[in-house]
C-alpha cells in the first residue's frame, strides 16, 4: 500500500519508532515541532499537500501524548479547501485536536454550514461528522434546523442521513434548550419505518436519548421498535452486509431493546405478545457455539433480552427462566459469561420475588469471590452485598471477613466498608456485630474509616448488656502483640468507660488495664493520645478505694502532657489534672457517658442512596425501634449525673472549661464539655458536606424532634439570621415557618461550594440536595441531586430558580414526587451574560408527611466560577497594566478591616477563586500580583489584572488595584475580592460602607498559630 | 453516550491510535492511557475481557501484539462492544489484507477514516464493512 506521497510522514513515524528511549523520542519530536512551526510561519510557500502532511504530523505527535499548541488554525483552514483529500484531513484533524469551546471553530462555522446544505454528499458527511463529534452551542444555533431537514429528507441518501441522526443527537444532548424536539415523536416514528439498517442504527441512538428524557411523548415509536426487533430476530429482509456471523446486526438488536427499556410497560396486547414471542425465542434459542464471535454476538443479544425481561417484570415463568439462565452462566468456565452472569444477577436483585431463587446460588457466588480475576471478584462482592439479608448475613459477612486477609489492596477498603454495613444492617445479635467490627479493625485497620469505630462505640454505649462483653473483647485484642491504632482508639474508649465492669476478672484490675493501655501510648499518633488520657482519667475515677500509686503515676502523665505542643492533648491534660485534684466533682464529671441519641448510621446512609430497602427486620433495627425513648436522653435529662441544662454540641465546642471550674454548681456544663471533648477529637470542623456524616456519629445532637426544637432554634438563630440576610440580596426575606431544621450550616455549605464544584448544598432530615457543576468559559452545567432520605415519598416538590439579570439559567423538569430513598438528577444550565456579584437563588419546597418545607438556597453560580486562571509573563502583564491607565478601567482602593492573614494564605485564597498569583512580578515581597480571565457571553474572555499591596506592620489594611478592559468587570471583581478579604464566610452586601469589623471567622485554620493570634488581637 | 474512547496500544504500551469522544487534556490522556495500559496488559487469557476503571468500564481484546481497548459507560452492553472491536479489525483486514500493527502505524489517517465511519460521538454509526470502506476507496480513486 502506498502512502499517497506522504513520504515525509512515514519517515517521521519510523524515526520516532526507532528511538531507543523516551528522551530520544522527545528530541525527535521537538525537532519536528520546530520544523512544522517554521513551515507554517511562511504560509505562502506551502502547497495543499504539504499542509496536509504537516497537519497529520501534528496529530501523530498529539496522539503520542505531546502538547501541540500551535497550528490549530492550519487544521481548521483546511476545512475550506476545495478538494476532498485536504478537506477530509481538515475535518478529521480538527475534530481530534479541538473541542467545542475552541475559538477557531467559530471561524469555520460558515464553511461547515455551506458543506452541510451543499449538494456534495461526501462534503455533507464530513461536515456532519465533525459537528457530531465536537459541535457546540453556536453550531446548534445555526445548524440544527438544517441537520433536522437532512435527516428527514427523502432525497437524501442513507449515508448522509445516518450521520445527520447522530449529529442531531449531539446538538440535542449538548443544548436541549436550542434544539427543539417538540413534535418530534411523529418524525421519529416515520424514521423508524426506514429499511436501511445503517440509518436505523444511528436513529436508534437518537431515539434512546429522546426517550430517556421523556418517554411519554414517544409511545407511538414503541410498536415500531418491536417491529424492527421482530424483523431482525426472524432475519427477514436483512442484507448480508448487516449480518454478523449469521446474526442480523446484533448492535441494532441491542440498541432497539435498550429503547424499549425506557418505557415503563407495554400496554397494547398485540405489541406485547409479539415482543414476548421474540424475547422467548431469544431466551430459549441462544445456544453455546464454538465460534467465539458468533457466541459473543448472540450472547450480547441474549443479555440485552434478559435486561428487557427484567425491566418488564411481568411473566413469572419467563423471570424464572432468566434466573435459571443466569444461574447457569455464573458457573460456566468462559470468564466473560461468568462476569456478565454475576453482573446481571445483581441487577436482577432489584426485581422482587427472585431473591429466594438467587440465594440458591450463594455457594457458587462465594466461589467467584475467590476467582483469580479481579473483575469477577468485584462482581461477586457486589452481588453478595446486594443479596445479603438477615437469613444469610452471618455466612456472607464471615466469608467477606475471611476473604479480607487475602484480598488485594485495591479491594480492601470497599470490602471492609461493605462488611461493616452488612453487619450493622442485618446483625442477628449485637455481640456478633461487635465481633465483626473488631475483626475488621484487626484485619484491615488501615481501611477502617473513623465512622465505623464511632458506630460500634455508639452501640456499646447505648446497650447496657453489651458493655461487659465489648470490654472483655477489646481487652483480648489488646493482649495481642501487634495492635492497630484504630483498635487502640476503640479499646481505650471502651475500657475507659466499662473496664470497671471487668474488675473482678483475672488480669483486669484497673492497674492492669491501665498498663495494658499505657504501653501502647508510645506507638500511637497525637489523635489517639487524647482518647488514652480520657481513659486514664476514667479508670482513676473508678478505683475504690483510691490507689495512691496508680494515681501518682497517672498524674505524672497528665503533668508531662500539660506542656504538650498539641492543643487538644494539652487541654485534656490540664483539665483532667485540675479535675482530679479537686476530688469529688471528678465523680460526676467523668461519670459514664450518657446514651447517644439514636441516629441513622452514616454508613447505612451512605449505602442507601444506591439501593432499595429490601431489608427485613434485623436485631439492630428492632433494638433501635424499642429504644426510641433513648433518643432524647441528652436533652431531656442526664440520668446518670442529674445534670439539667441541655446543650448542643455547637455550643460545647466554644465552652472553655477553665473559667467554668470555679463555679461548683455549673457541673452540667463541665460534664457536657467532657462528653463533647471526645466528639471533637478530630479538629476538622464538621461543616463541609460529608464530613458532618463521618465525624458526626459521636456528636451529641438531638434529632429534629419537637422536644429539642427550641434549643436548636436558640442556637441556630444566629446562622439562620445571616442566611436570611444573604438570601435577601435578591429575595425578600420571608417568614420562615419551617419546622424542619437543616443539618449542617447552610451558609458554610454554600461557601464551600463557591470554591469547589461538588458537594452538598442543603440537607435536612428528609432530603439532601447535592450539586455537581462543570464550568467552561461562560457556560456552566450544574446538576442538582435531590435525594429522598426516607422510606416514604417526598411530594409536592417544587424548585424555582430566581435568576439574577446577569445570568441565563434553565432548570430541567423537576418531578413532583421523589420516591422513597431515591435520588433524582436535575440538570441546570447556566450562561453568564455579564459580570455581576448577584447570586442566583433556588427556591425549593416540598412536603413530607404534614411538614411543608420551604428553603431558599443560594446557588454557587458566582462570579469566580466564570474565571479561568491564566499565567501571564512580566511583559504581557506590564504592557496591559500600563495601557489600562486609570478609572474606570483601573480602580484602586484602600481596604480596611481586612481579616488578617499571612501572605501565602491570601495567595492561596486568591488561587482558590481561580485568580492566579504570578510570583515574582512584583519586586516587593509584601505585594501580590495576580491575573485571571473572565468569561461572559457579551464580552467573551477578558483579561483581569490584580495587584494587592499589604502592610506587614498592619495586616488589617491593604491597597488593592484592579484592571481590566471593562469598567463593570473591574468594579465587580474589585468588590468581589474585597468581600472575600473582609469577611470570608458570609459576605453581606451591605458591608461595603462599614466593613463588619473582622469577625473571628471559622475559616481560620485552627492549627495556624499566627492566624489564631491575629484573630485574638483584632 | 456509550463509547468514551477507543485506544490501540501495542504490548509495550505504546499508543498506536487514540480516539476520544469526550474532551480530555493531553495530561489527562497520558495519565488515563498509562493507568489503563498498566491494568489491562497485565491480564492473562483466562481472565475476562472487562475491566472496571474509575466510573466506567474497559472492554478490550488482544490481536497478536496489539490491544484494542474501548472505554464505555457502565450500562453499555459489554459483549456488543467486544464484537464491535472485532468488526473493526475485520474491516481493517478487508482493507489492508491481514492487518498488523505497522499498517495502523503507517496508515494512521486510514485507520482514522475507518473509525470515523464506524463511530460518531460515542455512538455506533455503521456496521456494514462495505459502507465503512467506501469513502476510503473514493479517496484512493481521487489521488
Coordinates of N, CA and C in Angstrom, one line a residue, chain A residues 498-599:
Chain A
X498 N -15.9 1.2 80.5 CA -16.5 0.0 81.0 C -15.6 -1.0 81.7
X499 N -14.3 -0.7 81.7 CA -13.4 -1.7 82.3 C -13.7 -2.1 83.7
X500 N -14.3 -1.1 84.4 CA -14.7 -1.4 85.8 C -15.6 -2.6 85.9
X501 N -16.4 -2.8 84.8 CA -17.3 -4.0 84.9 C -16.5 -5.3 84.9
X502 N -15.3 -5.2 84.5 CA -14.5 -6.5 84.4 C -13.6 -6.7 85.7
X503 N -13.7 -5.7 86.6 CA -12.6 -5.6 87.6 C -12.4 -6.9 88.3
X504 N -13.4 -7.8 88.4 CA -13.2 -9.0 89.2 C -12.5 -10.1 88.4
X505 N -12.4 -9.9 87.1 CA -11.8 -11.0 86.3 C -10.3 -10.9 86.5
X506 N -9.6 -12.0 86.2 CA -8.2 -12.1 86.4 C -7.6 -11.2 85.2
X507 N -6.6 -10.4 85.6 CA -5.9 -9.6 84.6 C -6.6 -8.3 84.3
X508 N -7.7 -8.0 85.0 CA -8.5 -6.9 84.6 C -8.6 -5.8 85.7
X509 N -7.6 -5.8 86.6 CA -7.7 -4.8 87.7 C -7.4 -3.5 87.0
X510 N -7.9 -2.4 87.6 CA -7.6 -1.1 87.0 C -6.2 -0.9 86.6
X511 N -5.3 -1.3 87.5 CA -3.9 -1.2 87.3 C -3.5 -1.9 86.0
X512 N -3.9 -3.1 85.9 CA -3.5 -3.9 84.7 C -4.1 -3.3 83.4
X513 N -5.3 -2.9 83.5 CA -5.9 -2.3 82.3 C -5.1 -1.1 81.9
X514 N -4.8 -0.3 83.0 CA -4.0 0.9 82.7 C -2.7 0.6 82.0
X515 N -2.0 -0.4 82.6 CA -0.7 -0.6 82.0 C -0.8 -1.2 80.6
X516 N -1.9 -2.0 80.4 CA -2.1 -2.5 79.0 C -2.3 -1.4 78.0
X517 N -3.1 -0.4 78.4 CA -3.3 0.8 77.5 C -2.0 1.6 77.4
X518 N -1.4 1.8 78.6 CA -0.3 2.8 78.6 C 0.9 2.3 77.8
X519 N 1.0 1.0 77.7 CA 2.2 0.5 76.9 C 2.0 0.8 75.4
X520 N 0.7 1.1 75.0 CA 0.5 1.4 73.6 C 0.8 2.9 73.3
X521 N 0.8 3.7 74.3 CA 1.0 5.2 74.1 C 2.2 5.6 73.3
X522 N 3.3 5.0 73.5 CA 4.5 5.4 72.7 C 4.3 5.1 71.2
X523 N 3.4 4.2 70.9 CA 3.3 3.8 69.4 C 2.2 4.6 68.7
X524 N 1.4 5.4 69.4 CA 0.3 6.0 68.7 C 0.5 7.4 68.3
X525 N -0.4 7.9 67.4 CA -0.2 9.3 67.0 C -0.9 10.3 67.9
X526 N -0.8 11.6 67.6 CA -1.4 12.6 68.5 C -2.9 12.5 68.6
X527 N -3.5 12.0 67.6 CA -5.0 12.0 67.6 C -5.5 10.9 68.6
X528 N -4.7 9.9 68.9 CA -5.1 8.9 69.8 C -4.8 9.2 71.3
X529 N -3.7 9.9 71.5 CA -3.3 10.2 72.8 C -4.5 10.8 73.7
X530 N -5.2 11.8 73.1 CA -6.3 12.4 73.9 C -7.3 11.3 74.4
X531 N -7.6 10.3 73.6 CA -8.5 9.2 74.0 C -7.9 8.4 75.1
X532 N -6.6 8.2 75.0 CA -5.9 7.4 76.1 C -6.0 8.2 77.4
X533 N -5.8 9.5 77.3 CA -5.8 10.4 78.5 C -7.2 10.3 79.2
X534 N -8.2 10.4 78.4 CA -9.6 10.3 78.9 C -9.8 9.0 79.6
X535 N -9.3 7.9 79.0 CA -9.4 6.6 79.6 C -8.7 6.5 80.9
X536 N -7.5 7.1 81.0 CA -6.8 7.1 82.3 C -7.6 7.8 83.4
X537 N -8.2 9.0 83.0 CA -8.9 9.7 84.0 C -10.1 8.9 84.4
X538 N -10.7 8.2 83.5 CA -11.9 7.5 83.9 C -11.6 6.3 84.7
X539 N -10.5 5.6 84.4 CA -10.0 4.5 85.2 C -9.8 4.9 86.6
X540 N -9.1 6.0 86.7 CA -8.7 6.6 88.0 C -10.0 6.8 88.9
X541 N -11.0 7.3 88.2 CA -12.2 7.6 88.9 C -12.9 6.4 89.5
X542 N -12.8 5.3 88.8 CA -13.5 4.1 89.2 C -12.8 3.3 90.3
X543 N -11.7 3.7 90.7 CA -11.0 2.9 91.7 C -11.5 3.3 93.1
X544 N -12.0 2.3 93.8 CA -12.4 2.5 95.2 C -11.8 1.3 96.0
X545 N -11.1 1.6 97.0 CA -10.6 2.9 97.4 C -9.4 3.3 96.5
X546 N -9.1 4.6 96.5 CA -8.1 5.1 95.6 C -6.8 4.3 95.8
X547 N -6.2 4.2 94.6 CA -4.9 3.5 94.6 C -3.8 4.6 94.5
X548 N -3.1 4.9 95.6 CA -2.2 6.1 95.6 C -1.1 6.0 94.5
X549 N -0.6 4.7 94.3 CA 0.5 4.5 93.4 C 0.0 4.8 91.9
X550 N -1.1 4.2 91.6 CA -1.6 4.4 90.2 C -2.0 5.9 90.0
X551 N -2.5 6.5 91.1 CA -2.9 7.9 91.0 C -1.7 8.8 90.6
X552 N -0.6 8.5 91.4 CA 0.5 9.4 91.1 C 1.1 9.1 89.8
X553 N 1.0 7.9 89.3 CA 1.5 7.5 88.0 C 0.8 8.3 86.9
X554 N -0.6 8.3 87.1 CA -1.4 8.9 86.0 C -1.2 10.4 86.1
X555 N -1.2 11.0 87.3 CA -1.0 12.4 87.5 C 0.3 12.8 86.8
X556 N 1.3 12.0 87.0 CA 2.6 12.3 86.4 C 2.5 12.4 84.9
X557 N 1.6 11.5 84.3 CA 1.4 11.6 82.8 C 0.7 12.8 82.4
X558 N -0.3 13.2 83.2 CA -1.0 14.4 82.9 C -0.1 15.6 83.0
X559 N 0.8 15.5 84.0 CA 1.7 16.6 84.2 C 2.6 16.8 83.0
X560 N 3.1 15.6 82.5 CA 4.0 15.6 81.4 C 3.4 16.3 80.2
X561 N 2.1 15.9 80.0 CA 1.4 16.4 78.7 C 0.8 17.8 78.9
X562 N 0.9 18.4 80.1 CA 0.4 19.7 80.3 C 1.1 20.7 79.4
X563 N 2.3 20.4 79.0 CA 3.0 21.3 78.1 C 3.2 20.8 76.7
X564 N 2.3 19.8 76.4 CA 2.4 19.2 75.0 C 2.1 20.3 74.0
X565 N 2.7 20.1 72.8 CA 2.6 21.1 71.8 C 1.2 21.0 71.1
X566 N 0.6 19.8 71.2 CA -0.7 19.6 70.6 C -1.8 20.2 71.5
X567 N -2.6 21.1 71.0 CA -3.5 21.8 71.8 C -4.6 20.9 72.5
X568 N -5.0 20.0 71.7 CA -6.1 19.0 72.3 C -5.5 18.2 73.4
X569 N -4.3 17.7 73.3 CA -3.7 16.9 74.3 C -3.4 17.8 75.5
X570 N -2.9 18.9 75.3 CA -2.6 19.8 76.3 C -3.8 20.2 77.2
X571 N -4.9 20.5 76.4 CA -6.1 20.9 77.1 C -6.6 19.8 78.0
X572 N -6.6 18.6 77.5 CA -7.1 17.5 78.3 C -6.2 17.3 79.5
X573 N -4.9 17.3 79.3 CA -4.1 17.0 80.4 C -4.3 18.0 81.5
X574 N -4.4 19.3 81.1 CA -4.6 20.3 82.1 C -5.9 20.1 82.8
X575 N -6.9 19.9 82.1 CA -8.2 19.8 82.6 C -8.4 18.6 83.5
X576 N -7.9 17.4 83.1 CA -8.0 16.2 83.9 C -7.2 16.4 85.2
X577 N -6.1 17.0 85.1 CA -5.3 17.1 86.3 C -6.0 18.0 87.3
X578 N -6.6 19.1 86.7 CA -7.3 20.0 87.6 C -8.5 19.3 88.2
X579 N -9.2 18.6 87.4 CA -10.4 17.9 87.9 C -10.0 16.8 89.0
X580 N -9.0 16.1 88.7 CA -8.5 15.0 89.6 C -8.2 15.6 91.0
X581 N -7.5 16.7 90.9 CA -7.1 17.3 92.1 C -8.2 17.9 93.0
X582 N -9.3 18.1 92.3 CA -10.5 18.6 93.0 C -11.2 17.5 93.7
X583 N -11.0 16.3 93.3 CA -11.6 15.2 94.0 C -13.0 14.9 93.7
X584 N -13.9 15.3 94.5 CA -15.3 15.0 94.4 C -16.0 15.3 93.1
X585 N -15.8 16.4 92.5 CA -16.5 16.7 91.2 C -16.1 15.8 90.1
X586 N -15.0 15.2 90.3 CA -14.5 14.3 89.3 C -15.5 13.2 89.1
X587 N -16.1 12.7 90.2 CA -17.0 11.6 90.1 C -18.1 11.9 89.1
X588 N -18.7 13.1 89.3 CA -19.8 13.4 88.4 C -19.4 13.7 87.0
X589 N -18.3 14.4 86.8 CA -17.9 14.8 85.5 C -17.5 13.7 84.6
X590 N -16.7 12.8 85.3 CA -16.2 11.7 84.5 C -17.1 10.5 84.5
X591 N -18.3 10.7 85.0 CA -19.2 9.5 85.0 C -19.4 9.0 83.6
X592 N -20.0 7.8 83.6 CA -20.3 7.2 82.3 C -21.0 8.1 81.3
X593 N -20.6 7.9 80.1 CA -21.2 8.7 79.0 C -22.7 8.4 78.9
X594 N -23.5 9.4 78.8 CA -25.0 9.2 78.6 C -25.2 8.5 77.2
X595 N -26.4 7.9 77.1 CA -26.6 7.3 75.8 C -26.7 8.3 74.7
X596 N -26.2 7.8 73.5 CA -26.3 8.6 72.4 C -27.7 8.7 71.8
X597 N -28.1 9.8 71.2 CA -29.4 9.8 70.6 C -29.3 8.8 69.4
X598 N -30.4 8.1 69.2 CA -30.4 7.2 68.1 C -30.4 8.0 66.8
X599 N -29.4 7.7 66.0 CA -29.4 8.4 64.7 C -29.0 7.4 63.7

